[in-house]
Tab-separated table of C-alpha atoms and ligand atoms in Angstrom:
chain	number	residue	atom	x	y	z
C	777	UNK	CA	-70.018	-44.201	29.738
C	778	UNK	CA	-68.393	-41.879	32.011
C	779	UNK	CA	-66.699	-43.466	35.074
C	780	UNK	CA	-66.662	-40.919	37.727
C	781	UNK	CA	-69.258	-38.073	37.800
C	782	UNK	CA	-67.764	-35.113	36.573
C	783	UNK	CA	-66.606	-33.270	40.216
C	784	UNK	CA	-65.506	-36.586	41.351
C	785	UNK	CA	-63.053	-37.038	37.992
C	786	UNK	CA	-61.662	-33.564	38.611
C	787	UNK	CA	-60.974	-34.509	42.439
C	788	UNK	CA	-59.331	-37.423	41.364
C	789	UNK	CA	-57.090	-35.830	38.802
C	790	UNK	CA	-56.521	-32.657	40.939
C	791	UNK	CA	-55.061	-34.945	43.557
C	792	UNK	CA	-53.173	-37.257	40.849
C	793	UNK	CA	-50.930	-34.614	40.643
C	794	UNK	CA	-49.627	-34.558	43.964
C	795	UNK	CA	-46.346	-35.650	44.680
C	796	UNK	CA	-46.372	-39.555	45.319
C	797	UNK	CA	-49.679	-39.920	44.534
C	798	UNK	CA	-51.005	-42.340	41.835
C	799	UNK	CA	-54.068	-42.968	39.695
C	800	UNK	CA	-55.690	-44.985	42.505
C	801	UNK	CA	-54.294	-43.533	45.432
C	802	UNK	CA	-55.872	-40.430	44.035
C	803	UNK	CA	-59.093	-42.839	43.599
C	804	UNK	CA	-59.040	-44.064	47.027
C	805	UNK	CA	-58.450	-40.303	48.861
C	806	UNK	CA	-61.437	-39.099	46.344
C	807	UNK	CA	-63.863	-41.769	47.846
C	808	UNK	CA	-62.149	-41.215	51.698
C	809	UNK	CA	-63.548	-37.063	51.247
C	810	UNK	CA	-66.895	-38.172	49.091
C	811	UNK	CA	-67.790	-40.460	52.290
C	812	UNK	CA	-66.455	-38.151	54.964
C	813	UNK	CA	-68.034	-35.272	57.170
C	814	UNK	CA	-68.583	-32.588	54.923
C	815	UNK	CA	-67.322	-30.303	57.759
C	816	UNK	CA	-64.071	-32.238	57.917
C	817	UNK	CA	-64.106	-31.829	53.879
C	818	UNK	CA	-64.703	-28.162	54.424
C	819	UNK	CA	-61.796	-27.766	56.683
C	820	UNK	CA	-59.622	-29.333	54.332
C	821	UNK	CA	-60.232	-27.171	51.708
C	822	UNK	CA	-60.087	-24.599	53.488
C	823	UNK	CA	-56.802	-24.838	54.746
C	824	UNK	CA	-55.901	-25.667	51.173
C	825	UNK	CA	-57.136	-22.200	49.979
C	826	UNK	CA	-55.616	-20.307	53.220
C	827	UNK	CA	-51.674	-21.550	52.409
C	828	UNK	CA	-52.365	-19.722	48.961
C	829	UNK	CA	-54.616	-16.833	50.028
C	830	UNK	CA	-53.879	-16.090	53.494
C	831	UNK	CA	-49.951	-16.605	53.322
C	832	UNK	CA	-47.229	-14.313	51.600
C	833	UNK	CA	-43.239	-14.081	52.049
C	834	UNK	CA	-41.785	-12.557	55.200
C	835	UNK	CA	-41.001	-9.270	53.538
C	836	UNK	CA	-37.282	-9.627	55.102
C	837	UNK	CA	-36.273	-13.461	54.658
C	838	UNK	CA	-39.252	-15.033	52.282
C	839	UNK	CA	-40.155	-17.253	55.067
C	840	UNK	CA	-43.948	-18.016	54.714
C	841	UNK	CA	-45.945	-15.935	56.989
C	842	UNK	CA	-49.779	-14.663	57.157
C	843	UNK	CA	-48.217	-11.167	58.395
C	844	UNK	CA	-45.759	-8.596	57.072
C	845	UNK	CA	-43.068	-10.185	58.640
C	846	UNK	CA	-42.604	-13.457	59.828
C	847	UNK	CA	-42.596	-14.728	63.590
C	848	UNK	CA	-38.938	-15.583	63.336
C	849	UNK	CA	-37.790	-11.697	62.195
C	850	UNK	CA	-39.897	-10.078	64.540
C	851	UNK	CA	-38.627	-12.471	67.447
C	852	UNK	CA	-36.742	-9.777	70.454
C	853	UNK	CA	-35.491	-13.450	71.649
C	854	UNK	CA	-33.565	-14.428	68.270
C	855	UNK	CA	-30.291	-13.189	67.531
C	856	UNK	CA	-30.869	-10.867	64.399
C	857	UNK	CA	-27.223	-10.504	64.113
C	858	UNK	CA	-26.985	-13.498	62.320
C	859	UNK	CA	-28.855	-14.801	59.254
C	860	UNK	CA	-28.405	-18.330	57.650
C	861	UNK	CA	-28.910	-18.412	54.309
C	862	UNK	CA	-31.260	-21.581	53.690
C	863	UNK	CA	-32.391	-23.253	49.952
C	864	UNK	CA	-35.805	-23.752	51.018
C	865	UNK	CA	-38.673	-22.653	53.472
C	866	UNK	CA	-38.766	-26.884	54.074
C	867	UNK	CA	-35.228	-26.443	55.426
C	868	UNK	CA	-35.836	-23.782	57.772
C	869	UNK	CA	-38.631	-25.534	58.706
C	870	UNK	CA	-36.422	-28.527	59.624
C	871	UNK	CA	-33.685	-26.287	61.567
C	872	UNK	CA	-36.057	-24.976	63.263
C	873	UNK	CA	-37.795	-28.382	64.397
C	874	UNK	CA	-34.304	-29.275	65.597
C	875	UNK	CA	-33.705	-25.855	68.123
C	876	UNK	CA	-30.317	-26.029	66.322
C	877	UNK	CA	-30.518	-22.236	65.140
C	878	UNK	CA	-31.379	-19.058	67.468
C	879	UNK	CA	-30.357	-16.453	64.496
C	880	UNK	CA	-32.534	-15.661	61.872
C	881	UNK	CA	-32.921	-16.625	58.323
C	882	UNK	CA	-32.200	-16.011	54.787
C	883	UNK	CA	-34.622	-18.376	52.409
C	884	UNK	CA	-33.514	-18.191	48.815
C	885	UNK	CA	-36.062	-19.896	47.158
C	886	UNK	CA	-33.560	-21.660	44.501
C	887	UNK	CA	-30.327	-22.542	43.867
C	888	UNK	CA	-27.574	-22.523	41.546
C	889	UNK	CA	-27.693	-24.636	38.618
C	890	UNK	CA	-26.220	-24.362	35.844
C	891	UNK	CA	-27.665	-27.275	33.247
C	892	UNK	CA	-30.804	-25.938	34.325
C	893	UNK	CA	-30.001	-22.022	33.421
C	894	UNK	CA	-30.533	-21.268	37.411
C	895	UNK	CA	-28.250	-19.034	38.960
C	896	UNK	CA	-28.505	-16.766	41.804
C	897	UNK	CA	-30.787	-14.526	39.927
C	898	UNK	CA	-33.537	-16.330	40.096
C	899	UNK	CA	-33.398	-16.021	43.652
C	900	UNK	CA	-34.138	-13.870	46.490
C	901	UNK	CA	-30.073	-13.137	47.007
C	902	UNK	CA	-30.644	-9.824	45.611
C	903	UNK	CA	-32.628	-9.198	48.787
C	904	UNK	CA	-30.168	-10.060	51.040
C	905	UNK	CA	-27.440	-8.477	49.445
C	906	UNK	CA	-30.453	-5.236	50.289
C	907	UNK	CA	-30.321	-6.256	53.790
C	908	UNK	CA	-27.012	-6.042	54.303
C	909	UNK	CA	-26.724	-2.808	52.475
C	910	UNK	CA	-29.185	-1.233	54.338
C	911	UNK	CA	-27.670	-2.727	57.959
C	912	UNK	CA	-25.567	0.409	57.841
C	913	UNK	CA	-25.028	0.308	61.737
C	914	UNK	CA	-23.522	-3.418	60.833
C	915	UNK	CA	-26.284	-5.359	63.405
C	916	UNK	CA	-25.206	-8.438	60.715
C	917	UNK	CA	-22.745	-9.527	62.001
C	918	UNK	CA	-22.488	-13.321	60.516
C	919	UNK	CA	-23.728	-14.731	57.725
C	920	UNK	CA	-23.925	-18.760	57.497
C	921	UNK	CA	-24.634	-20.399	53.902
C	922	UNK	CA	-26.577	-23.605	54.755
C	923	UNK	CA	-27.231	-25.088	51.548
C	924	UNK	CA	-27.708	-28.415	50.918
C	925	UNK	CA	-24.756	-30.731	50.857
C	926	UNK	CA	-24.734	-32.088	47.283
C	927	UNK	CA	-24.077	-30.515	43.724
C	928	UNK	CA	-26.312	-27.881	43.623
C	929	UNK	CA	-25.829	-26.962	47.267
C	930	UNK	CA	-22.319	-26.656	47.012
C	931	UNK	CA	-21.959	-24.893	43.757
C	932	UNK	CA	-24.543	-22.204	45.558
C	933	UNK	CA	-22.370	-22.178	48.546
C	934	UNK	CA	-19.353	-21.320	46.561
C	935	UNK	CA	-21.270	-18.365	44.383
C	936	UNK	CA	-22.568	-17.098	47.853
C	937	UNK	CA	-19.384	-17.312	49.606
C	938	UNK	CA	-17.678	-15.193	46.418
C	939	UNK	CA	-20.502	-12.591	46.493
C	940	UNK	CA	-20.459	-12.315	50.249
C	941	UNK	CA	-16.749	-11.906	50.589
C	942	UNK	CA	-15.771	-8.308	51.221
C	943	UNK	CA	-19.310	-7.479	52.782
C	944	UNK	CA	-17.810	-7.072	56.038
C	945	UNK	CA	-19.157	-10.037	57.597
C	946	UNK	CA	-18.281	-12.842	59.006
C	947	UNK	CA	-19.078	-15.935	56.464
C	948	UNK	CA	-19.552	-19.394	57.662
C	949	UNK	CA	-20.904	-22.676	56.213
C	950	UNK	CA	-22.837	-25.283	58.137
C	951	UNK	CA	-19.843	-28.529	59.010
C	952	UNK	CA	-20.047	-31.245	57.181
C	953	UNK	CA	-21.521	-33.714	59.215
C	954	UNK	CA	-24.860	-34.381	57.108
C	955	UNK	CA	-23.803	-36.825	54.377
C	956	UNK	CA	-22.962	-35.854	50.714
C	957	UNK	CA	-26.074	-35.691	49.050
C	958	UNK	CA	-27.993	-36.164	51.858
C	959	UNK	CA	-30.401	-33.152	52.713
C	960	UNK	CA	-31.007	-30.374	56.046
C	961	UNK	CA	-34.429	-31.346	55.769
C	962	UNK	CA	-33.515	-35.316	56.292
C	963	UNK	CA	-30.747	-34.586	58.678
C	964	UNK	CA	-31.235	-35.545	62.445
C	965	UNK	CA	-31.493	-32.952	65.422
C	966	UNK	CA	-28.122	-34.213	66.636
C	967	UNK	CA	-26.360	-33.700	63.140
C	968	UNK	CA	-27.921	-30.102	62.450
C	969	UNK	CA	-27.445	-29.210	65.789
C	970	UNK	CA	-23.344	-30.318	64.971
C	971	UNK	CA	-23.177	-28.687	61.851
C	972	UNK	CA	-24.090	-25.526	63.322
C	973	UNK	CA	-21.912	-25.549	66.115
C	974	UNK	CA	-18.633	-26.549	64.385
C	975	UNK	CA	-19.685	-24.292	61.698
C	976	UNK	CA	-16.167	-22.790	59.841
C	977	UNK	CA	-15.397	-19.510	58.134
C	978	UNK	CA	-15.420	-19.821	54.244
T	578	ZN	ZN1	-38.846	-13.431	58.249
């Protein structure tokens, strides 16, 4: 005999594979929607189809954004003279939450690592190496590599820093300040906003 009815076992194992989420945590969630509002259900999966339908990457910094560009980019109050170059759209999402930034943003989407066969390739540096290309009237003024501070963020810092040198920018990285292995997106408001403003040239 079965256990679940069939849409009920799919729920369940859909949501099994969520981060954190367990066998019967995915249980208890799939009886929390079968016994809610179907409206509220609705919603949910709703929003769950719009983050894959509805959004795209900025076409400038592969932020996430239901337009061409993202609200950051087109921003006439951001300074688009400077772009730090973030792992993740989570840790932009964190600088921002902490008002620590007023530039804009490069989001890479990866980072280097080398037992894993990822380099800068599989990234979106390609596209900001484009950017600053086509900034012939040299807008870009400073670019600030805020990777993570652990292994992989600092072996991407120091391939960024060698294939930014002789760009004619300034290059910075974020001060240490947020612990070794720690993470932006873990950091404090007071700690990002500190390892922006003591931010050194590389
Ligand atoms: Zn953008």
């Amino acid at each position: 005999m079965k256990d679940f009815a069939e849409p009920l076992t799919r729920l369940i194992h859909e949501l099994g594979r969520l981060p954190g989420v367990g066998q019967r945590t995915a249980e208890r969630l799939a009886y929390h929607l079968l016994n809610a509002d179907t409206e509220d259900v609705l919603a949910l999966a709703g929003a769950i189809r719009d983050i894959k339908t509805k959004l795209k990457p900025c076409r400038v910094c592969f932020n996430v954004t239901d337009g061409e560009t993202c609200s950051i980019c087109a921003s006439p109050t951001r300074d688009q003279g400077r772009i730090a170059v973030v792992e993740s759209v989570r840790d932009l999402v964190a600088i921002e939450r902490s008002g620590a930034w007023n530039g804009v943003y490069h989001v890479l989407g990866g980072r280097v690592a080398p037992l894993e066969g990822r380099s800068l390739e599989t990234s979106t540096f390609s596209k900001l190496l484009k950017r600053l290309e086509e900034d012939t009237e040299g807008r870009i003024r400073e670019i600030v590599i805020a990777t993570n501070p652990d292994a992989e963020g600092d072996t991407t810092a120091l391939v960024l820093k060698e294939h930014l040198e002789g760009m004619g920018r300034k290059v910075t990285r974020l001060a240490r300040g947020i612990p070794t292995g720690g993470s932006i997106e873990f950091a404090n408001v007071d700690i990002l906003k500190d390892a922006f403003e003591g931010r050194d040239p590389v």
